[in-house]
PDB file of C-alpha atoms and ligand atoms in Angstrom:
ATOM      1  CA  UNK V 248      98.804 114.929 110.713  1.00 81.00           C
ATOM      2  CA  UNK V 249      96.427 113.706 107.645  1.00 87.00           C
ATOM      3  CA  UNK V 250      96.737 109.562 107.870  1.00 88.00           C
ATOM      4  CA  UNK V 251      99.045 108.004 104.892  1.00 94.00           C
ATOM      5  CA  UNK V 252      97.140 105.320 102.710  1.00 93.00           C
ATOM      6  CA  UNK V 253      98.719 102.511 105.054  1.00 95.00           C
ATOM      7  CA  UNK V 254      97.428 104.242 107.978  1.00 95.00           C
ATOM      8  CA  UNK V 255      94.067 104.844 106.228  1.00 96.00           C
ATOM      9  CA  UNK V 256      93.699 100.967 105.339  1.00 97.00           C
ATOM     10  CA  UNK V 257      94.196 100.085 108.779  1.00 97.00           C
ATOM     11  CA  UNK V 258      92.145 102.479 110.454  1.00 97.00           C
ATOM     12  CA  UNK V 259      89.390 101.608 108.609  1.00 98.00           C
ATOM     13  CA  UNK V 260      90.283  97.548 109.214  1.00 98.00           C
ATOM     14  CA  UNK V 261      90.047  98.742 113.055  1.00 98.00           C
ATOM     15  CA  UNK V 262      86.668 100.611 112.421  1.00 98.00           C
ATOM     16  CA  UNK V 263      84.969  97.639 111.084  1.00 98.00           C
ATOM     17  CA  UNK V 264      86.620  95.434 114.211  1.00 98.00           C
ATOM     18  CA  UNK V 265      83.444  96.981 116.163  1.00 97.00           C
ATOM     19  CA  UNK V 266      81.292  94.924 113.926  1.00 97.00           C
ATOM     20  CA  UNK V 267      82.652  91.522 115.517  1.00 98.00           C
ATOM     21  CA  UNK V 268      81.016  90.327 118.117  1.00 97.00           C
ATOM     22  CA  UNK V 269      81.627  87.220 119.948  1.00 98.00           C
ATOM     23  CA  UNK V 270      80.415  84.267 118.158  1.00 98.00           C
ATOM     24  CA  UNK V 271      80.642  85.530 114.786  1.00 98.00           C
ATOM     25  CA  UNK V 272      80.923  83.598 112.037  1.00 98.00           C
ATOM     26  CA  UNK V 273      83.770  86.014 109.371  1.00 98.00           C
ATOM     27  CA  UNK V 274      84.691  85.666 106.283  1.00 98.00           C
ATOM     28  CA  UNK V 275      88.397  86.882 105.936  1.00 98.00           C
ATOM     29  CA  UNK V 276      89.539  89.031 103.087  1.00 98.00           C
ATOM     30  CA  UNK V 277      92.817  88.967 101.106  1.00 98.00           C
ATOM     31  CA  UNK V 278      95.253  91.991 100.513  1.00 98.00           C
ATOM     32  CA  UNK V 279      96.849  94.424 102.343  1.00 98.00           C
ATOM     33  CA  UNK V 280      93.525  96.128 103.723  1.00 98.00           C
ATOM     34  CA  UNK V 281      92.511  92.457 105.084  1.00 98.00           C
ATOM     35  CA  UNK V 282      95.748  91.792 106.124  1.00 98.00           C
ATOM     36  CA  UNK V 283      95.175  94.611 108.950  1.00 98.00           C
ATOM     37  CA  UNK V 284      92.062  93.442 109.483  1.00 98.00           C
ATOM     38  CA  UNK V 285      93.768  90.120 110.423  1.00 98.00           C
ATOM     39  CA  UNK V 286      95.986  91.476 112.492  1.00 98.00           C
ATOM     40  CA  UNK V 287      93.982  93.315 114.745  1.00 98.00           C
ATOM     41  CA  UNK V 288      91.335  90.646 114.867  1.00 98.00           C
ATOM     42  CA  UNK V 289      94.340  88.635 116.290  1.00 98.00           C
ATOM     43  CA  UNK V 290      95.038  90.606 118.814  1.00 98.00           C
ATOM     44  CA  UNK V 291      91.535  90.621 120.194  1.00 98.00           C
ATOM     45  CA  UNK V 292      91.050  86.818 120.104  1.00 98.00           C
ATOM     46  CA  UNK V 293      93.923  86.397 121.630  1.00 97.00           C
ATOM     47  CA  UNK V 294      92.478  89.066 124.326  1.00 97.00           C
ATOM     48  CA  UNK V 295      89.771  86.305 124.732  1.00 97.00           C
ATOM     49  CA  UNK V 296      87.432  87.238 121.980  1.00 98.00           C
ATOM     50  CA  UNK V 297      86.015  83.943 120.664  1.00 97.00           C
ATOM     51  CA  UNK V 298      85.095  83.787 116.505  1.00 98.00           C
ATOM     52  CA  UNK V 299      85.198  81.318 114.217  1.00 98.00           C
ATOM     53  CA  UNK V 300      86.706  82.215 110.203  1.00 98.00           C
ATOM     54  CA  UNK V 301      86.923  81.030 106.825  1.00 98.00           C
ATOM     55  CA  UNK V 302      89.991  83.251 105.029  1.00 98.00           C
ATOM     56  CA  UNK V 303      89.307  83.966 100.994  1.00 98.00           C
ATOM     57  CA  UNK V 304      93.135  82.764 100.126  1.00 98.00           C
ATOM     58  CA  UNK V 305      95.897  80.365 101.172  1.00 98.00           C
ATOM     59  CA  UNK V 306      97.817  83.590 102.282  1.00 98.00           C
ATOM     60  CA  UNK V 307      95.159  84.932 104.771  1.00 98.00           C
ATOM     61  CA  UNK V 308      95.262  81.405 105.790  1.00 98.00           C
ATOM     62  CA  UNK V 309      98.638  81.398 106.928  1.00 98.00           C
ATOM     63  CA  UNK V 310      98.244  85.050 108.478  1.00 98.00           C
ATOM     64  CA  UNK V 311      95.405  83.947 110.313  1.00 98.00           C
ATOM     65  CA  UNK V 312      96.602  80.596 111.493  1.00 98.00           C
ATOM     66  CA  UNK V 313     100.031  82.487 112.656  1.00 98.00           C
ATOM     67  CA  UNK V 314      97.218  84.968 114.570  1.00 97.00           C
ATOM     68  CA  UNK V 315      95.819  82.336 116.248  1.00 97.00           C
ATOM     69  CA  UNK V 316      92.449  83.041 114.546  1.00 98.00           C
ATOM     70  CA  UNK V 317      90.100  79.685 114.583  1.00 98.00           C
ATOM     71  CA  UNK V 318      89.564  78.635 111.322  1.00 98.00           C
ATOM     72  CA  UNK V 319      86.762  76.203 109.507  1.00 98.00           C
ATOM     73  CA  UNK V 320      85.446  75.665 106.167  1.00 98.00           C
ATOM     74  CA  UNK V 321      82.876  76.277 104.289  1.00 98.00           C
ATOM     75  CA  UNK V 322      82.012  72.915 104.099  1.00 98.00           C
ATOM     76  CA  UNK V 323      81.848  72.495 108.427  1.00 98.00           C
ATOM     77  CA  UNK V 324      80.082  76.034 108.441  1.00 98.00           C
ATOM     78  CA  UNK V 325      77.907  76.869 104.638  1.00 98.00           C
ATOM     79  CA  UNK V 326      76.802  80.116 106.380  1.00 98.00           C
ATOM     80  CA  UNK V 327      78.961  83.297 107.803  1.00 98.00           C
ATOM     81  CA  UNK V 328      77.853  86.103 109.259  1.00 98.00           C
ATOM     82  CA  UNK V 329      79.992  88.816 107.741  1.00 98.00           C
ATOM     83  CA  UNK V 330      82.480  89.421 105.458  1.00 98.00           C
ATOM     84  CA  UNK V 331      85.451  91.363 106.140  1.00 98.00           C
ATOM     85  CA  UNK V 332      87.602  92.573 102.941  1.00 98.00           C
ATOM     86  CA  UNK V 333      89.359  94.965 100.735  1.00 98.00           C
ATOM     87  CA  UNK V 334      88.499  96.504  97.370  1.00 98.00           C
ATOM     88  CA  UNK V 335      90.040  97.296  93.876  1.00 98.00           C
ATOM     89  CA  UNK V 336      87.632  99.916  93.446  1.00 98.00           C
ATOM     90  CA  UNK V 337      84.220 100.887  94.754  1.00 98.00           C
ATOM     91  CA  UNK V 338      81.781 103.167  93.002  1.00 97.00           C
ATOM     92  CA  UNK V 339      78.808 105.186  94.967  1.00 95.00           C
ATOM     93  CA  UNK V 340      76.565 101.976  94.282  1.00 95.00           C
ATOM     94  CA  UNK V 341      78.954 100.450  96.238  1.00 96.00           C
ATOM     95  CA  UNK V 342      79.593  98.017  93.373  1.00 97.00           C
ATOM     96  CA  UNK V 343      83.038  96.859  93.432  1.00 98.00           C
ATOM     97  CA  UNK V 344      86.101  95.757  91.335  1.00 98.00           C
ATOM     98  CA  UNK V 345      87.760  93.053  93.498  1.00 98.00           C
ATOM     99  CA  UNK V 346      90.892  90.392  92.413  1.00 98.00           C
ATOM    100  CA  UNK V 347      93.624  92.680  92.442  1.00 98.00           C
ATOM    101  CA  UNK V 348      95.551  90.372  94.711  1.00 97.00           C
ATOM    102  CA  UNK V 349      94.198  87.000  92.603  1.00 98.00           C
ATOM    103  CA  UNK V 350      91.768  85.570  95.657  1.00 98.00           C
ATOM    104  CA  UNK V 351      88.781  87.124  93.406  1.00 98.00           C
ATOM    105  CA  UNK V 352      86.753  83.560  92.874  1.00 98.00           C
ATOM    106  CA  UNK V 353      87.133  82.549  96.750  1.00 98.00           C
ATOM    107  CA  UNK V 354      86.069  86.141  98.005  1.00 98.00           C
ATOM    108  CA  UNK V 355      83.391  85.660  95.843  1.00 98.00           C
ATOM    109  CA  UNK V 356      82.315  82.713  96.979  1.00 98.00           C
ATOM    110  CA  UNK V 357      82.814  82.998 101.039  1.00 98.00           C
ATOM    111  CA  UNK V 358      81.105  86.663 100.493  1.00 98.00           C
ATOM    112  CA  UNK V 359      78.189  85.107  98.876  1.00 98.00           C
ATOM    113  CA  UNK V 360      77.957  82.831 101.945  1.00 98.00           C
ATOM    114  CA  UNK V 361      77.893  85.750 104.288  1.00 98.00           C
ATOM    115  CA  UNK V 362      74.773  87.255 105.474  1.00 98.00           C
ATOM    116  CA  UNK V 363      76.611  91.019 104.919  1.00 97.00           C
ATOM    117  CA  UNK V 364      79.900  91.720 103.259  1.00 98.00           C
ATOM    118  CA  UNK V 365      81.481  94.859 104.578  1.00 98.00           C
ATOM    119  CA  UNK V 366      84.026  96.288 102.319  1.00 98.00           C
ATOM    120  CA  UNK V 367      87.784  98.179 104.335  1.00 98.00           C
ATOM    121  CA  UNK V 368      89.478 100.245 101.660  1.00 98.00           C
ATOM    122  CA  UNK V 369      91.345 103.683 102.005  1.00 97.00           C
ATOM    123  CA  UNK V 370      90.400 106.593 100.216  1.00 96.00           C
ATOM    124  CA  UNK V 371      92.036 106.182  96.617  1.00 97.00           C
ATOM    125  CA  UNK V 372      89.423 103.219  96.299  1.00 97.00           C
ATOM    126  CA  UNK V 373      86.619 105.439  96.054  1.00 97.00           C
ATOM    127  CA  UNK V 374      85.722 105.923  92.373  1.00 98.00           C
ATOM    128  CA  UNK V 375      82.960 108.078  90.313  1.00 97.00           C
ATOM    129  CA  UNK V 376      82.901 105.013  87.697  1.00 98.00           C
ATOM    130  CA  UNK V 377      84.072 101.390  88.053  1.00 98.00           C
ATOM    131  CA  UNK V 378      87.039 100.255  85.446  1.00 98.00           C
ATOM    132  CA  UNK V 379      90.099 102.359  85.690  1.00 98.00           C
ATOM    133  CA  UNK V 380      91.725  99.403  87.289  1.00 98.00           C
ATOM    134  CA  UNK V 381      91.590  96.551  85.221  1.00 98.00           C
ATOM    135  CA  UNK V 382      88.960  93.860  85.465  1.00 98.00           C
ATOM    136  CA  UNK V 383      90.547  90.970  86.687  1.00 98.00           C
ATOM    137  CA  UNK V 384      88.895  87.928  85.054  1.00 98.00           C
ATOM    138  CA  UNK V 385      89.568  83.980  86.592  1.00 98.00           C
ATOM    139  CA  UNK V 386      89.901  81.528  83.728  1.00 98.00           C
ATOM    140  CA  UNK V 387      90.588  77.906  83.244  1.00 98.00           C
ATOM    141  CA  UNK V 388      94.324  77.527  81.671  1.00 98.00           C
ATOM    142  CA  UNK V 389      92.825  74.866  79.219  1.00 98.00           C
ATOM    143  CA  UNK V 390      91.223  76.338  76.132  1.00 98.00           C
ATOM    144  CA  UNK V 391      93.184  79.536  77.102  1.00 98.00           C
ATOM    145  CA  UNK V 392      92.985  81.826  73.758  1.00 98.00           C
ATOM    146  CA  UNK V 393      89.215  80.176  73.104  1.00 98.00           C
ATOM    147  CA  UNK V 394      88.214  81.674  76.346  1.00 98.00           C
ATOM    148  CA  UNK V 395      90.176  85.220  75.635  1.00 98.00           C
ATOM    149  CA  UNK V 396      88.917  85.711  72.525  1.00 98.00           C
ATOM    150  CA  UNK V 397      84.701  84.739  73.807  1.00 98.00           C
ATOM    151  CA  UNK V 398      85.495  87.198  76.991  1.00 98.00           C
ATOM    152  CA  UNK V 399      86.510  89.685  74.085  1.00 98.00           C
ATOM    153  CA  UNK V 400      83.421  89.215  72.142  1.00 98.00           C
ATOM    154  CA  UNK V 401      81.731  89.486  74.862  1.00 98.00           C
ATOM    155  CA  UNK V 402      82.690  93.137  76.279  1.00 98.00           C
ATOM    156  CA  UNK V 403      82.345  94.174  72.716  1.00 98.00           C
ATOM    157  CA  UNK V 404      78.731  93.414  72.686  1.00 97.00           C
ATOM    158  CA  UNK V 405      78.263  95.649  75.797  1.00 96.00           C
ATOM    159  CA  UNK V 406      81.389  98.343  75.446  1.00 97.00           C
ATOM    160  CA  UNK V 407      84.192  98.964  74.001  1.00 96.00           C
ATOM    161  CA  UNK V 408      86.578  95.872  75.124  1.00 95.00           C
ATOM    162  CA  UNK V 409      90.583  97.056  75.670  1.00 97.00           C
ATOM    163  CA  UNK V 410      93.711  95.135  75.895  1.00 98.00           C
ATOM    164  CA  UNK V 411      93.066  91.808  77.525  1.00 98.00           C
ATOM    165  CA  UNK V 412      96.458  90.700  79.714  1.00 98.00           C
ATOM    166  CA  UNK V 413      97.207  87.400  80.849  1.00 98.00           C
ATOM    167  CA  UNK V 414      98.902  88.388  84.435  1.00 98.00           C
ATOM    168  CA  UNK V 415     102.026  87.050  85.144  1.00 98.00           C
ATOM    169  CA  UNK V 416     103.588  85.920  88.537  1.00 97.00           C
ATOM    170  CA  UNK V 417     107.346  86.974  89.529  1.00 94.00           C
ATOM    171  CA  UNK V 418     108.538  84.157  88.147  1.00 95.00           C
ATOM    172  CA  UNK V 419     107.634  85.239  84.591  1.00 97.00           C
ATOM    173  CA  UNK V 420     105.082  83.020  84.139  1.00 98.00           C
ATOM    174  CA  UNK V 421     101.225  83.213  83.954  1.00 98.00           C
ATOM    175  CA  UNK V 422     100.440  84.025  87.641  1.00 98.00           C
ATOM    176  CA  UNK V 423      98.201  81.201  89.229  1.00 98.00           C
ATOM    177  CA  UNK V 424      95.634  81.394  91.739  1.00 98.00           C
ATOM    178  CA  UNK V 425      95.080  79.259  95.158  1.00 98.00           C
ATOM    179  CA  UNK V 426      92.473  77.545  92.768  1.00 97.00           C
ATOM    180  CA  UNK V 427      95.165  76.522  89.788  1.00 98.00           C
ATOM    181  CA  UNK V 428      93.915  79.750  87.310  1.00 98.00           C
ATOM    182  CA  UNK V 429      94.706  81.975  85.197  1.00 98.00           C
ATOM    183  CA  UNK V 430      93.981  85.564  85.527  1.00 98.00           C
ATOM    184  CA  UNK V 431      92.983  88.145  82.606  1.00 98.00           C
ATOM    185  CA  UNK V 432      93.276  91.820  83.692  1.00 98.00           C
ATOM    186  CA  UNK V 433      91.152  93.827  81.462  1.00 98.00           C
ATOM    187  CA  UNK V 434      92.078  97.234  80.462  1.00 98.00           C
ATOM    188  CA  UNK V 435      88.696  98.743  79.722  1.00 98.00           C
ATOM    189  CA  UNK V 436      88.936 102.615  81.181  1.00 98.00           C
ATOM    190  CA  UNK V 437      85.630 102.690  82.249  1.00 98.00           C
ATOM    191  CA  UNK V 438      82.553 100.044  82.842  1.00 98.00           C
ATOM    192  CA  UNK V 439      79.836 101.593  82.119  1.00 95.00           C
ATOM    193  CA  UNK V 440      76.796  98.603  82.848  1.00 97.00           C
ATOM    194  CA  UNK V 441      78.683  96.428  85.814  1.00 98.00           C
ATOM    195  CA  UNK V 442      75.837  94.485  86.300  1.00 98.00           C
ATOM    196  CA  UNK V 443      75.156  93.751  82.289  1.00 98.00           C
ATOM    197  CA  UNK V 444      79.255  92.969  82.492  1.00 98.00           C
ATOM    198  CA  UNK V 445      79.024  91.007  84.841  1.00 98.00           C
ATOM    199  CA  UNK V 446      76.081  88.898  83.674  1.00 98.00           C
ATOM    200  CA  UNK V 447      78.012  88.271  80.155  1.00 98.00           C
ATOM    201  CA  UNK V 448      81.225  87.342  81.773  1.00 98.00           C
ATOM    202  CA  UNK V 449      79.600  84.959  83.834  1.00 98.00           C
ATOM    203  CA  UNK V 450      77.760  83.010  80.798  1.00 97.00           C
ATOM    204  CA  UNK V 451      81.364  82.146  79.386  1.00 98.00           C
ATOM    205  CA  UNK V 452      82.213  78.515  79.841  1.00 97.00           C
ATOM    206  CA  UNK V 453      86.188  78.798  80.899  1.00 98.00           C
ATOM    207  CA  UNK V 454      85.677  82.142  82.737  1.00 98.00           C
ATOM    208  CA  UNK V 455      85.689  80.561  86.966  1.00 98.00           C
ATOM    209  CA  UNK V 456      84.253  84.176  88.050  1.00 98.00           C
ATOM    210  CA  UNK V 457      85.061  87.669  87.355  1.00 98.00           C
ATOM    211  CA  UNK V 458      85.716  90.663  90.099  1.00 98.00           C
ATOM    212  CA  UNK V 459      82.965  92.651  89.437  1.00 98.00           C
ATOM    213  CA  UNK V 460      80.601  92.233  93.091  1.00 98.00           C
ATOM    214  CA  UNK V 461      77.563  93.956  91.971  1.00 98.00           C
ATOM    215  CA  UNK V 462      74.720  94.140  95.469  1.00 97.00           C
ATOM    216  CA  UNK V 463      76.815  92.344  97.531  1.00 98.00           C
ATOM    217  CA  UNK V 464      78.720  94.892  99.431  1.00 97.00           C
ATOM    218  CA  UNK V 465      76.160  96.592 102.439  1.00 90.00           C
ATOM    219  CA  UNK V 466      78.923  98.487 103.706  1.00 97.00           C
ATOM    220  CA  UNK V 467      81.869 100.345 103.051  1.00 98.00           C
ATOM    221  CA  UNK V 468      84.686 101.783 105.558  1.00 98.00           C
ATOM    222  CA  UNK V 469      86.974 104.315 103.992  1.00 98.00           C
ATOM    223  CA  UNK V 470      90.062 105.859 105.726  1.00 97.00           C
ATOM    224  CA  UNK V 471      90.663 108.892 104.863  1.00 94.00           C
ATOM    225  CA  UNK V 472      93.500 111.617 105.423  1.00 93.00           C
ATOM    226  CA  UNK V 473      91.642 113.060 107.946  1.00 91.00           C
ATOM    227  CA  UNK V 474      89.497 109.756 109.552  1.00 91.00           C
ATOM    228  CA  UNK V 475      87.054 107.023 108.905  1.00 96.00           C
ATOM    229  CA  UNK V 476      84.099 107.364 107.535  1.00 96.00           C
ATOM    230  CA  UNK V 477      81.328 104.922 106.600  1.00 97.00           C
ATOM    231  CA  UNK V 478      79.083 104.401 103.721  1.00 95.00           C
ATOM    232  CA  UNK V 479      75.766 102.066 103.513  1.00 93.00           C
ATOM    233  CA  UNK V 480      74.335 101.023 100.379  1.00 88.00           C
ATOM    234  CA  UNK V 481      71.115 102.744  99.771  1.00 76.00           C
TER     235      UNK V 481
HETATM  236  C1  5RP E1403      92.390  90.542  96.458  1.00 94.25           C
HETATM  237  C2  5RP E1403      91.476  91.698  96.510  1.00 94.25           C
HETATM  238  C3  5RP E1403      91.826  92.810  97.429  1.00 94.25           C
HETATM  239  O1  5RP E1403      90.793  92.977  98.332  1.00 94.25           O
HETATM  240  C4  5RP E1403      92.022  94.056  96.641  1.00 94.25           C
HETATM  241  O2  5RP E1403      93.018  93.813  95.661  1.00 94.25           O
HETATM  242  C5  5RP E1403      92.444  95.222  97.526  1.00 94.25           C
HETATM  243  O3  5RP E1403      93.729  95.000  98.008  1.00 94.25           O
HETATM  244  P1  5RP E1403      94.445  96.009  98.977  1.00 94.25           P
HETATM  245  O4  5RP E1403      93.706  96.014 100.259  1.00 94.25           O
HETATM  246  O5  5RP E1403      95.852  95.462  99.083  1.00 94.25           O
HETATM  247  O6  5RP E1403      94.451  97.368  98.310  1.00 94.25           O
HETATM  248  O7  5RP E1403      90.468  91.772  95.859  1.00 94.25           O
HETATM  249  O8  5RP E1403      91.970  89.621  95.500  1.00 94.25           O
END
């Protein structure tokens, strides 16, 4: 029977299990891909397998610490050995639109630290072109419409822009991440220079980071209906 997109998330999370090894040093995704990930890894260390993580959000955090999953820090350990987490989108470049669950600026950052980032995703995630799912942007609440209007300006002088959304939490009010900000999803279609996006995005003061990961993903593991398979960055 061809695997659903649940059981395609977490066979891939269980594929990329074989890249653990004892001592390793992970970084811990957010969403529900990384959220298998967690779970499994769980169940191994508490089969005796010995790692050490850091998770990318307060709510891998909890998972993790309910798993029984040693944690640290960044600050007690600056340098991981591999990144484990979901994806947004991922083009055959195998650069990525990441922050659809908010954790964008701490994956970013605990990826960065890792000496390989290895992306879990089912097969929906696999795109010819990077943008159909909006760009999730991390801003600074103060100087809110300052910073809209420069990350408008901004696209425009590389694309066209789209409709810029402030997203909003359950609770009807601008959704906030684990780092107290503000998230703009832009609507743009299609992205058609990540890495010249990414570059202008980053040069606005207010914008905290953005979710494009441009040469930072090695590896990819997609389930599929019919199984795993794995692609490396070339
Ligand atoms: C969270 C992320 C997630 O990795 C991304 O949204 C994919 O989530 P899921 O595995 O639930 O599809 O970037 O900020």
């Amino acid at each position: 029977m061809p695997l659903n997109a649940d059981d395609q998330k977490r066979a891939a999370a269980a594929r990329a299990l074989e890249f653990v090894e004892p001592g390793t040093r992970l970084g811990l995704g957010t969403g529900s891909t990384a959220k298998h990930f967690v779970d499994l890894l769980g169940e191994r260390v508490r089969a005796g397998l010995d790692v050490i993580a850091v998770p990318t959000s307060e709510a891998t955090r909890a998972q993790a610490e309910a798993c029984g999953i040693r944690l640290t820090t960044l600050d007690e350990t600056p340098e991981l050995d591999l990144t484990v987490d979901g994806a947004d989108e991922i083009a055959p470049d195998m650069s990525l639109i990441k922050g659809g669950g908010g954790a964008l600026l701490r994956e970013k950052i605990v990826a960065a630290a890792s000496a390989r980032m290895l992306v879990i995703a089912d097969e929906s995630k696999c795109v010819a072109m990077l943008g159909a799912f909006p760009l999730p942007i991390e801003v600074t609440p103060f100087g809110f419409l300052a910073t809209l209007r420069a990350v408008d300006k901004a696209i425009a002088g590389i694309q066209r822009s789209g409709p810029l959304n402030l997203r909003m939490g359950k609770d009807g009010h601008a959704f906030v991440t684990d780092g107290g900000h503000w998230i703009i999803d832009a609507k743009l279609g299609r992205i058609d220079d990540p890495k010249a996006l990414a570059h202008a995005l980053s040069g606005i003061p207010g914008v905290m980071d953005h979710g494009l990961f441009v040469g930072m993903a090695a590896m990819a593991i997609i389930g599929a209906p019919a199984g795993v398979r794995i692609i490396e960055r070339t």
